[in-house]
Short mmCIF file of C-alpha atoms and ligand atoms in Angstrom, two decimals:
data_model
loop_
_atom_site.label_atom_id
_atom_site.label_comp_id
_atom_site.label_asym_id
_atom_site.label_seq_id
_atom_site.Cartn_x
_atom_site.Cartn_y
_atom_site.Cartn_z
CA MET A 250 11.71 144.78 14.49
CA SER A 251 14.09 143.61 17.33
CA THR A 252 17.80 144.55 17.75
CA VAL A 253 20.04 141.73 18.45
CA ASN A 254 23.89 141.41 18.85
CA ALA A 255 25.83 140.65 16.19
CA ILE A 256 29.73 140.56 14.83
CA ALA A 257 29.58 142.79 11.52
CA ALA A 258 32.49 143.63 8.86
CA PRO A 259 32.32 147.10 8.74
CA SER A 260 34.58 147.24 5.48
CA ALA A 261 36.47 145.27 3.17
CA THR A 262 39.84 146.10 4.91
CA GLU A 263 38.92 145.97 8.70
CA PRO A 264 38.46 143.49 11.37
CA LEU A 265 35.19 141.97 12.65
CA VAL A 266 33.46 144.31 15.12
CA ARG A 267 31.03 143.39 17.65
CA ALA A 268 27.76 144.96 16.40
CA THR A 269 23.73 144.76 16.21
CA VAL A 270 21.39 143.98 13.75
CA GLU A 271 17.68 144.38 13.23
CA ARG A 272 15.81 141.27 12.73
CA ARG A 273 12.30 141.89 11.26
CA ALA A 274 8.95 141.13 13.54
CA VAL A 275 7.90 137.35 13.07
CA GLY A 276 5.72 137.47 10.67
CA PRO A 277 2.37 134.43 10.02
CA ARG A 278 5.20 131.90 8.24
CA ASP A 279 8.33 132.93 10.15
CA VAL A 280 10.70 131.48 12.96
CA LEU A 281 12.08 133.09 15.35
CA ILE A 282 15.81 131.18 16.17
CA GLU A 283 17.90 131.66 19.25
CA ILE A 284 21.58 130.68 17.29
CA ARG A 285 23.61 128.40 19.53
CA TYR A 286 26.22 128.00 16.77
CA ALA A 287 27.33 129.10 13.83
CA GLY A 288 30.12 127.77 11.58
CA ILE A 289 32.83 130.11 9.52
CA CYS A 290 32.92 129.28 6.22
CA HIS A 291 35.48 130.15 3.46
CA SER A 292 32.86 132.18 1.84
CA ASP A 293 32.20 134.05 4.49
CA ILE A 294 35.86 135.30 4.29
CA HIS A 295 35.85 135.99 0.51
CA THR A 296 32.44 137.87 1.17
CA VAL A 297 33.62 140.43 3.82
CA ARG A 298 36.88 140.88 2.10
CA GLY A 299 34.98 142.46 -1.07
CA GLU A 300 36.68 139.24 -3.09
CA TRP A 301 32.99 138.14 -4.85
CA GLY A 302 31.95 141.41 -5.59
CA LYS A 303 30.66 144.64 -4.22
CA VAL A 304 29.24 144.04 -0.13
CA PRO A 305 26.81 146.17 1.75
CA TYR A 306 28.19 147.58 4.45
CA PRO A 307 28.50 146.85 7.61
CA LEU A 308 27.83 143.19 7.21
CA THR A 309 27.26 140.34 9.19
CA VAL A 310 27.90 136.86 7.38
CA GLY A 311 27.36 133.33 8.43
CA HIS A 312 25.56 130.58 6.92
CA GLU A 313 26.12 127.45 8.78
CA ILE A 314 23.42 128.33 11.80
CA VAL A 315 21.99 126.34 14.51
CA GLY A 316 19.51 126.98 17.37
CA GLN A 317 16.40 126.44 19.03
CA VAL A 318 13.31 127.75 17.81
CA THR A 319 11.87 130.69 20.51
CA GLU A 320 8.70 131.82 18.28
CA VAL A 321 6.55 130.65 15.72
CA GLY A 322 4.22 133.02 13.47
CA THR A 323 0.31 131.89 13.86
CA GLU A 324 0.47 130.15 10.26
CA VAL A 325 3.26 128.11 11.13
CA THR A 326 2.96 124.40 11.14
CA LYS A 327 6.59 123.23 10.24
CA HIS A 328 8.11 123.71 13.40
CA THR A 329 7.43 124.29 16.94
CA VAL A 330 8.71 126.15 20.05
CA GLY A 331 11.68 124.00 21.59
CA ASP A 332 12.98 122.77 18.21
CA ARG A 333 16.45 121.95 17.28
CA VAL A 334 16.56 123.73 13.83
CA GLY A 335 19.26 125.05 11.33
CA VAL A 336 19.13 127.55 8.59
CA GLY A 337 21.95 127.25 5.35
CA CYS A 338 23.24 129.49 2.69
CA MET A 339 19.42 130.57 1.54
CA VAL A 340 16.57 131.75 3.26
CA ASN A 341 13.98 132.38 0.68
CA SER A 342 13.70 132.03 -3.22
CA CYS A 343 10.96 133.11 -5.72
CA ARG A 344 9.00 129.70 -5.10
CA GLU A 345 7.44 129.66 -8.97
CA CYS A 346 9.86 128.98 -11.03
CA ASP A 347 10.61 125.46 -12.65
CA ASN A 348 13.86 124.82 -10.53
CA CYS A 349 11.95 125.68 -7.21
CA ARG A 350 8.88 123.64 -8.42
CA ALA A 351 11.29 120.92 -8.58
CA GLY A 352 13.21 121.37 -5.04
CA HIS A 353 16.25 122.93 -6.30
CA GLU A 354 15.69 126.46 -5.01
CA GLN A 355 19.33 126.79 -4.91
CA TYR A 356 18.99 127.25 -8.42
CA CYS A 357 15.97 129.59 -8.24
CA LEU A 358 15.81 131.12 -11.64
CA LYS A 359 15.05 134.74 -10.24
CA GLY A 360 18.12 133.59 -7.43
CA ASN A 361 17.69 132.79 -4.23
CA ILE A 362 17.50 135.16 -1.40
CA GLN A 363 20.84 134.34 0.65
CA THR A 364 21.28 134.28 4.09
CA TYR A 365 23.60 137.26 4.07
CA GLY A 366 24.24 140.24 1.84
CA GLY A 367 21.16 139.33 -0.25
CA ILE A 368 17.81 141.61 -0.91
CA ASP A 369 15.20 140.12 1.17
CA ARG A 370 11.36 140.58 0.20
CA ASP A 371 11.11 143.71 2.36
CA GLY A 372 13.88 145.39 0.56
CA THR A 373 16.43 145.26 3.41
CA VAL A 374 19.69 143.78 3.13
CA THR A 375 19.95 140.01 4.97
CA GLN A 376 22.11 139.52 7.90
CA GLY A 377 23.62 136.26 8.67
CA GLY A 378 24.37 134.05 11.38
CA TYR A 379 27.11 135.55 13.59
CA SER A 380 24.15 136.65 15.87
CA THR A 381 22.25 135.65 18.89
CA HIS A 382 18.72 135.83 16.93
CA ILE A 383 17.73 134.95 13.26
CA VAL A 384 14.17 135.41 11.75
CA VAL A 385 13.29 132.75 8.76
CA ASP A 386 10.39 131.57 6.83
CA GLN A 387 9.45 128.23 7.82
CA ASP A 388 10.11 126.59 4.68
CA PHE A 389 13.72 127.73 4.35
CA VAL A 390 14.43 126.54 8.31
CA LEU A 391 15.57 122.69 8.41
CA ARG A 392 15.09 120.09 11.42
CA VAL A 393 18.38 119.30 13.23
CA PRO A 394 18.18 115.77 14.56
CA ALA A 395 18.82 114.95 17.85
CA ALA A 396 21.51 112.60 17.25
CA ILE A 397 24.05 115.57 16.39
CA PRO A 398 25.06 118.00 18.53
CA TYR A 399 24.37 121.42 18.16
CA GLU A 400 28.16 122.60 17.49
CA THR A 401 29.13 119.75 14.75
CA ALA A 402 25.88 119.91 13.38
CA ALA A 403 26.28 123.71 11.78
CA PRO A 404 28.88 123.28 9.49
CA LEU A 405 26.21 120.61 7.61
CA LEU A 406 24.43 123.58 6.69
CA CYS A 407 26.96 124.80 3.90
CA ALA A 408 29.96 122.10 4.30
CA GLY A 409 27.52 119.26 4.12
CA ILE A 410 24.93 119.72 1.82
CA THR A 411 27.45 121.10 -0.87
CA THR A 412 29.46 118.00 -0.86
CA TYR A 413 26.40 115.77 -0.16
CA SER A 414 24.64 117.12 -3.22
CA PRO A 415 26.98 116.35 -5.86
CA LEU A 416 27.75 112.90 -4.23
CA SER A 417 24.04 112.11 -4.23
CA HIS A 418 23.54 113.61 -7.93
CA TRP A 419 26.78 111.97 -9.53
CA LYS A 420 25.57 108.42 -7.82
CA ALA A 421 28.67 107.98 -5.49
CA GLY A 422 28.25 104.21 -3.97
CA PRO A 423 28.89 101.08 -3.85
CA GLY A 424 31.32 99.82 -6.88
CA ARG A 425 32.05 103.58 -7.46
CA ASN A 426 35.64 105.00 -7.21
CA VAL A 427 35.40 108.35 -5.74
CA ALA A 428 38.10 111.45 -5.18
CA VAL A 429 38.21 114.08 -2.99
CA VAL A 430 40.34 117.23 -3.91
CA GLY A 431 41.27 119.05 -0.58
CA MET A 432 41.00 118.00 2.91
CA GLY A 433 39.53 120.99 4.39
CA GLY A 434 35.69 121.66 5.75
CA LEU A 435 34.00 120.73 2.92
CA GLY A 436 36.78 117.85 2.11
CA HIS A 437 36.37 116.51 5.38
CA MET A 438 32.89 116.11 5.20
CA ALA A 439 32.91 114.46 1.61
CA VAL A 440 35.12 112.16 2.52
CA GLN A 441 32.30 110.66 5.35
CA ILE A 442 29.17 111.47 3.29
CA ALA A 443 31.00 109.25 0.28
CA VAL A 444 32.12 106.45 2.37
CA ALA A 445 28.76 106.12 4.50
CA MET A 446 27.16 106.15 0.56
CA GLY A 447 29.38 103.38 0.25
CA ALA A 448 31.79 104.26 -2.43
CA GLU A 449 35.61 103.94 -2.24
CA VAL A 450 37.17 106.77 -1.56
CA THR A 451 40.76 108.42 -2.01
CA VAL A 452 41.75 111.59 -0.79
CA LEU A 453 44.27 113.78 -2.88
CA SER A 454 45.57 116.83 -0.69
CA GLN A 455 48.71 118.77 -1.54
CA THR A 456 50.52 117.07 1.09
CA LEU A 457 50.28 114.02 3.76
CA SER A 458 49.63 115.90 6.66
CA LYS A 459 46.50 115.00 7.20
CA GLN A 460 46.94 111.42 6.20
CA ASP A 461 45.38 110.02 9.58
CA ASP A 462 42.66 112.18 9.62
CA GLY A 463 41.69 111.47 6.10
CA LEU A 464 42.14 107.44 6.93
CA ALA A 465 39.97 107.73 9.75
CA PHE A 466 36.92 109.75 8.05
CA GLY A 467 36.74 106.38 6.28
CA ALA A 468 39.00 107.11 2.85
CA LYS A 469 40.83 104.10 1.56
CA HIS A 470 43.87 105.64 -0.04
CA TYR A 471 45.52 109.50 0.57
CA HIS A 472 47.89 110.46 -1.82
CA ALA A 473 49.63 113.95 -2.46
CA THR A 474 49.31 116.28 -5.19
CA SER A 475 52.84 117.75 -4.84
CA ASP A 476 54.06 114.25 -6.09
CA PRO A 477 53.77 113.91 -9.95
CA ALA A 478 53.70 110.25 -9.38
CA THR A 479 49.96 110.68 -7.82
CA PHE A 480 48.96 111.63 -11.69
CA LYS A 481 50.59 109.08 -13.08
CA GLU A 482 49.73 105.91 -10.90
CA LEU A 483 45.85 107.32 -10.74
CA ALA A 484 45.30 108.04 -14.21
CA ASN A 485 41.81 106.88 -15.76
CA THR A 486 40.76 105.47 -11.53
CA PHE A 487 37.59 107.54 -10.81
CA ASP A 488 34.20 107.76 -11.29
CA LEU A 489 33.74 111.02 -9.55
CA ILE A 490 36.35 113.81 -8.65
CA ILE A 491 34.58 116.07 -5.72
CA ASN A 492 37.25 119.29 -6.13
CA THR A 493 36.84 121.56 -2.62
CA VAL A 494 39.49 123.54 -3.47
CA SER A 495 38.97 127.84 -3.97
CA ALA A 496 42.42 127.93 -5.41
CA PRO A 497 43.13 127.33 -8.88
CA ILE A 498 44.24 124.07 -10.00
CA ASP A 499 45.17 122.03 -13.38
CA ILE A 500 41.88 121.10 -14.25
CA ALA A 501 43.42 118.89 -17.63
CA ALA A 502 45.77 117.03 -14.79
CA TYR A 503 42.71 116.38 -12.85
CA LEU A 504 40.47 115.58 -15.51
CA ARG A 505 42.94 112.47 -16.89
CA LEU A 506 42.36 110.83 -13.18
CA LEU A 507 38.97 110.52 -14.47
CA ARG A 508 37.50 107.27 -16.29
CA LEU A 509 35.87 106.81 -18.60
CA ASP A 510 32.00 108.49 -18.11
CA GLY A 511 33.94 110.15 -14.97
CA THR A 512 32.51 113.63 -14.10
CA LEU A 513 34.95 116.26 -12.08
CA VAL A 514 32.77 118.84 -10.35
CA ALA A 515 33.83 121.71 -8.68
CA VAL A 516 32.64 123.06 -5.60
CA GLY A 517 35.15 125.07 -4.18
CA ALA A 518 35.41 128.57 -6.17
CA PRO A 519 38.45 130.32 -7.28
CA PRO A 520 37.47 133.76 -8.13
CA GLU A 521 39.88 133.59 -11.34
CA PRO A 522 38.61 131.59 -14.42
CA LEU A 523 40.01 127.76 -14.59
CA PRO A 524 41.19 126.87 -17.99
CA VAL A 525 39.64 123.83 -19.10
CA GLN A 526 41.69 121.35 -21.75
CA VAL A 527 38.95 119.58 -24.23
CA PHE A 528 41.38 117.02 -25.00
CA ALA A 529 41.21 115.98 -21.31
CA LEU A 530 37.42 115.77 -22.06
CA PHE A 531 37.42 113.83 -25.10
CA GLY A 532 39.90 110.92 -23.75
CA ALA A 533 37.48 108.92 -21.88
CA ARG A 534 33.79 110.79 -22.53
CA ARG A 535 34.63 113.22 -19.26
CA SER A 536 32.67 115.61 -17.91
CA PHE A 537 33.67 118.92 -15.78
CA ALA A 538 30.49 120.06 -13.73
CA GLY A 539 29.91 122.61 -10.82
CA SER A 540 27.58 122.37 -8.09
CA SER A 541 25.81 125.07 -5.80
CA ILE A 542 24.79 123.71 -2.34
CA GLY A 543 21.42 121.73 -2.02
CA GLY A 544 17.48 122.05 -2.50
CA ILE A 545 15.94 122.21 1.00
CA ALA A 546 14.70 119.24 0.73
CA GLU A 547 17.73 117.65 0.04
CA THR A 548 19.12 119.76 2.72
CA GLN A 549 16.75 117.87 5.20
CA GLU A 550 18.04 114.50 3.88
CA MET A 551 21.35 115.40 3.87
CA LEU A 552 20.93 116.04 7.88
CA ASP A 553 18.72 112.76 8.68
CA PHE A 554 21.47 110.71 6.58
CA CYS A 555 24.59 112.31 8.61
CA ALA A 556 22.33 111.30 12.15
CA GLU A 557 21.59 107.82 10.68
CA HIS A 558 25.42 107.23 9.65
CA GLY A 559 26.85 109.45 12.99
CA ILE A 560 28.48 111.68 10.51
CA SER A 561 28.88 115.29 11.50
CA SER A 562 31.64 117.98 11.08
CA GLN A 563 34.81 118.13 12.78
CA VAL A 564 35.23 121.85 14.90
CA GLU A 565 37.15 123.98 16.99
CA VAL A 566 34.87 125.58 18.89
CA ILE A 567 35.69 129.48 19.26
CA THR A 568 34.25 132.54 21.06
CA ALA A 569 32.67 135.64 19.03
CA ASP A 570 36.19 137.22 20.41
CA GLU A 571 38.52 134.66 18.27
CA VAL A 572 36.76 135.21 15.18
CA ASN A 573 38.93 137.49 13.40
CA GLU A 574 42.14 135.24 14.45
CA ALA A 575 40.08 132.15 13.13
CA TYR A 576 39.95 133.86 9.80
CA GLU A 577 43.82 134.24 9.75
CA ARG A 578 43.82 130.54 10.37
CA VAL A 579 41.51 129.16 7.65
CA LEU A 580 43.38 131.34 4.99
CA LYS A 581 46.19 129.26 6.00
CA SER A 582 44.20 125.88 6.44
CA ASP A 583 45.20 125.90 9.79
CA VAL A 584 42.30 124.07 11.17
CA ARG A 585 40.35 121.21 11.97
CA TYR A 586 37.86 121.14 10.45
CA ARG A 587 36.06 124.05 10.66
CA PHE A 588 35.91 126.75 12.89
CA VAL A 589 32.13 127.17 15.06
CA ILE A 590 31.37 130.28 16.92
CA ASP A 591 29.74 129.99 20.01
CA ILE A 592 26.91 132.46 20.01
CA ASN A 593 26.11 131.96 23.65
CA SER A 594 29.62 134.84 24.04
CA LEU A 595 27.54 137.07 22.14
CA ARG A 596 24.62 137.41 24.43
ZN1 LIG B 102 29.56 128.25 3.12
ZN1 LIG B 103 12.29 130.10 -7.87
#
């Protein structure tokens, strides 16, 4: 075991503080990663504030992790010392259930082991990436292509795969009309990825304040959802809508923007149930669906896709001491588009 520097939440109501966490000794199939950058995901904030259920405090969060391999176990074949690697939202799964065998570890029937706040195989609570080092099983470690700088790669491990997976599954591509709801951390990735896949992309954002960015990311159209005319004008338009907003929205209003057989996919998660008006589904054989991150192979595919297409996250790099302030700004959507912690500031 080793003790490493970290940032931890002592409780739901106190600010995050500098702390230490224990990392297990590097096992035969483990990789030790010296973390360089860790992204701040909205889920981190929901979690540390206890909004998504009971939390084993103190907890170190962070599941957008990139760094360099500094040690490998005796049986490790997938990574070597010096490799640029990443870790996302999960660090293990049962590997035996139907979903794991199909490469959908995120939907493991026994529940995947989350990167933080989960119960690891040895019974300890997993601690996330706001720390200097992490030890992870080689099968849950991704290769970060050299073409993507560390700091802009970090958010791909959650925001990137969370949007890539549904865009790929519901076939965003040439001839398909895709709308992205929300222009935040997830939204700015969804726009770039859908454009690279060849789809015609529309951003639906509360206001037009980020229109220039949206168009620069490759969107063809940009509409304000605060303007009721948007919902009239765009009725029956989209094959696919990716909703990245984690606040409640009027689902029926968005469903009506789908054309025949279109699908509205939720990737943002409001804590309260969303009522669905079934008549809005009937109207054009529409579907309302959800999607959660992606499998390990698919996450690698996403990283390679982003490298090939020159896509990465637009980030604002901060130090360890600026995390609490950054949380407040995330809650106000005052970031373009992801905060990333420079982990060197923790050493
Ligand atoms: Zn996340
Ligand atoms: Zn499984």
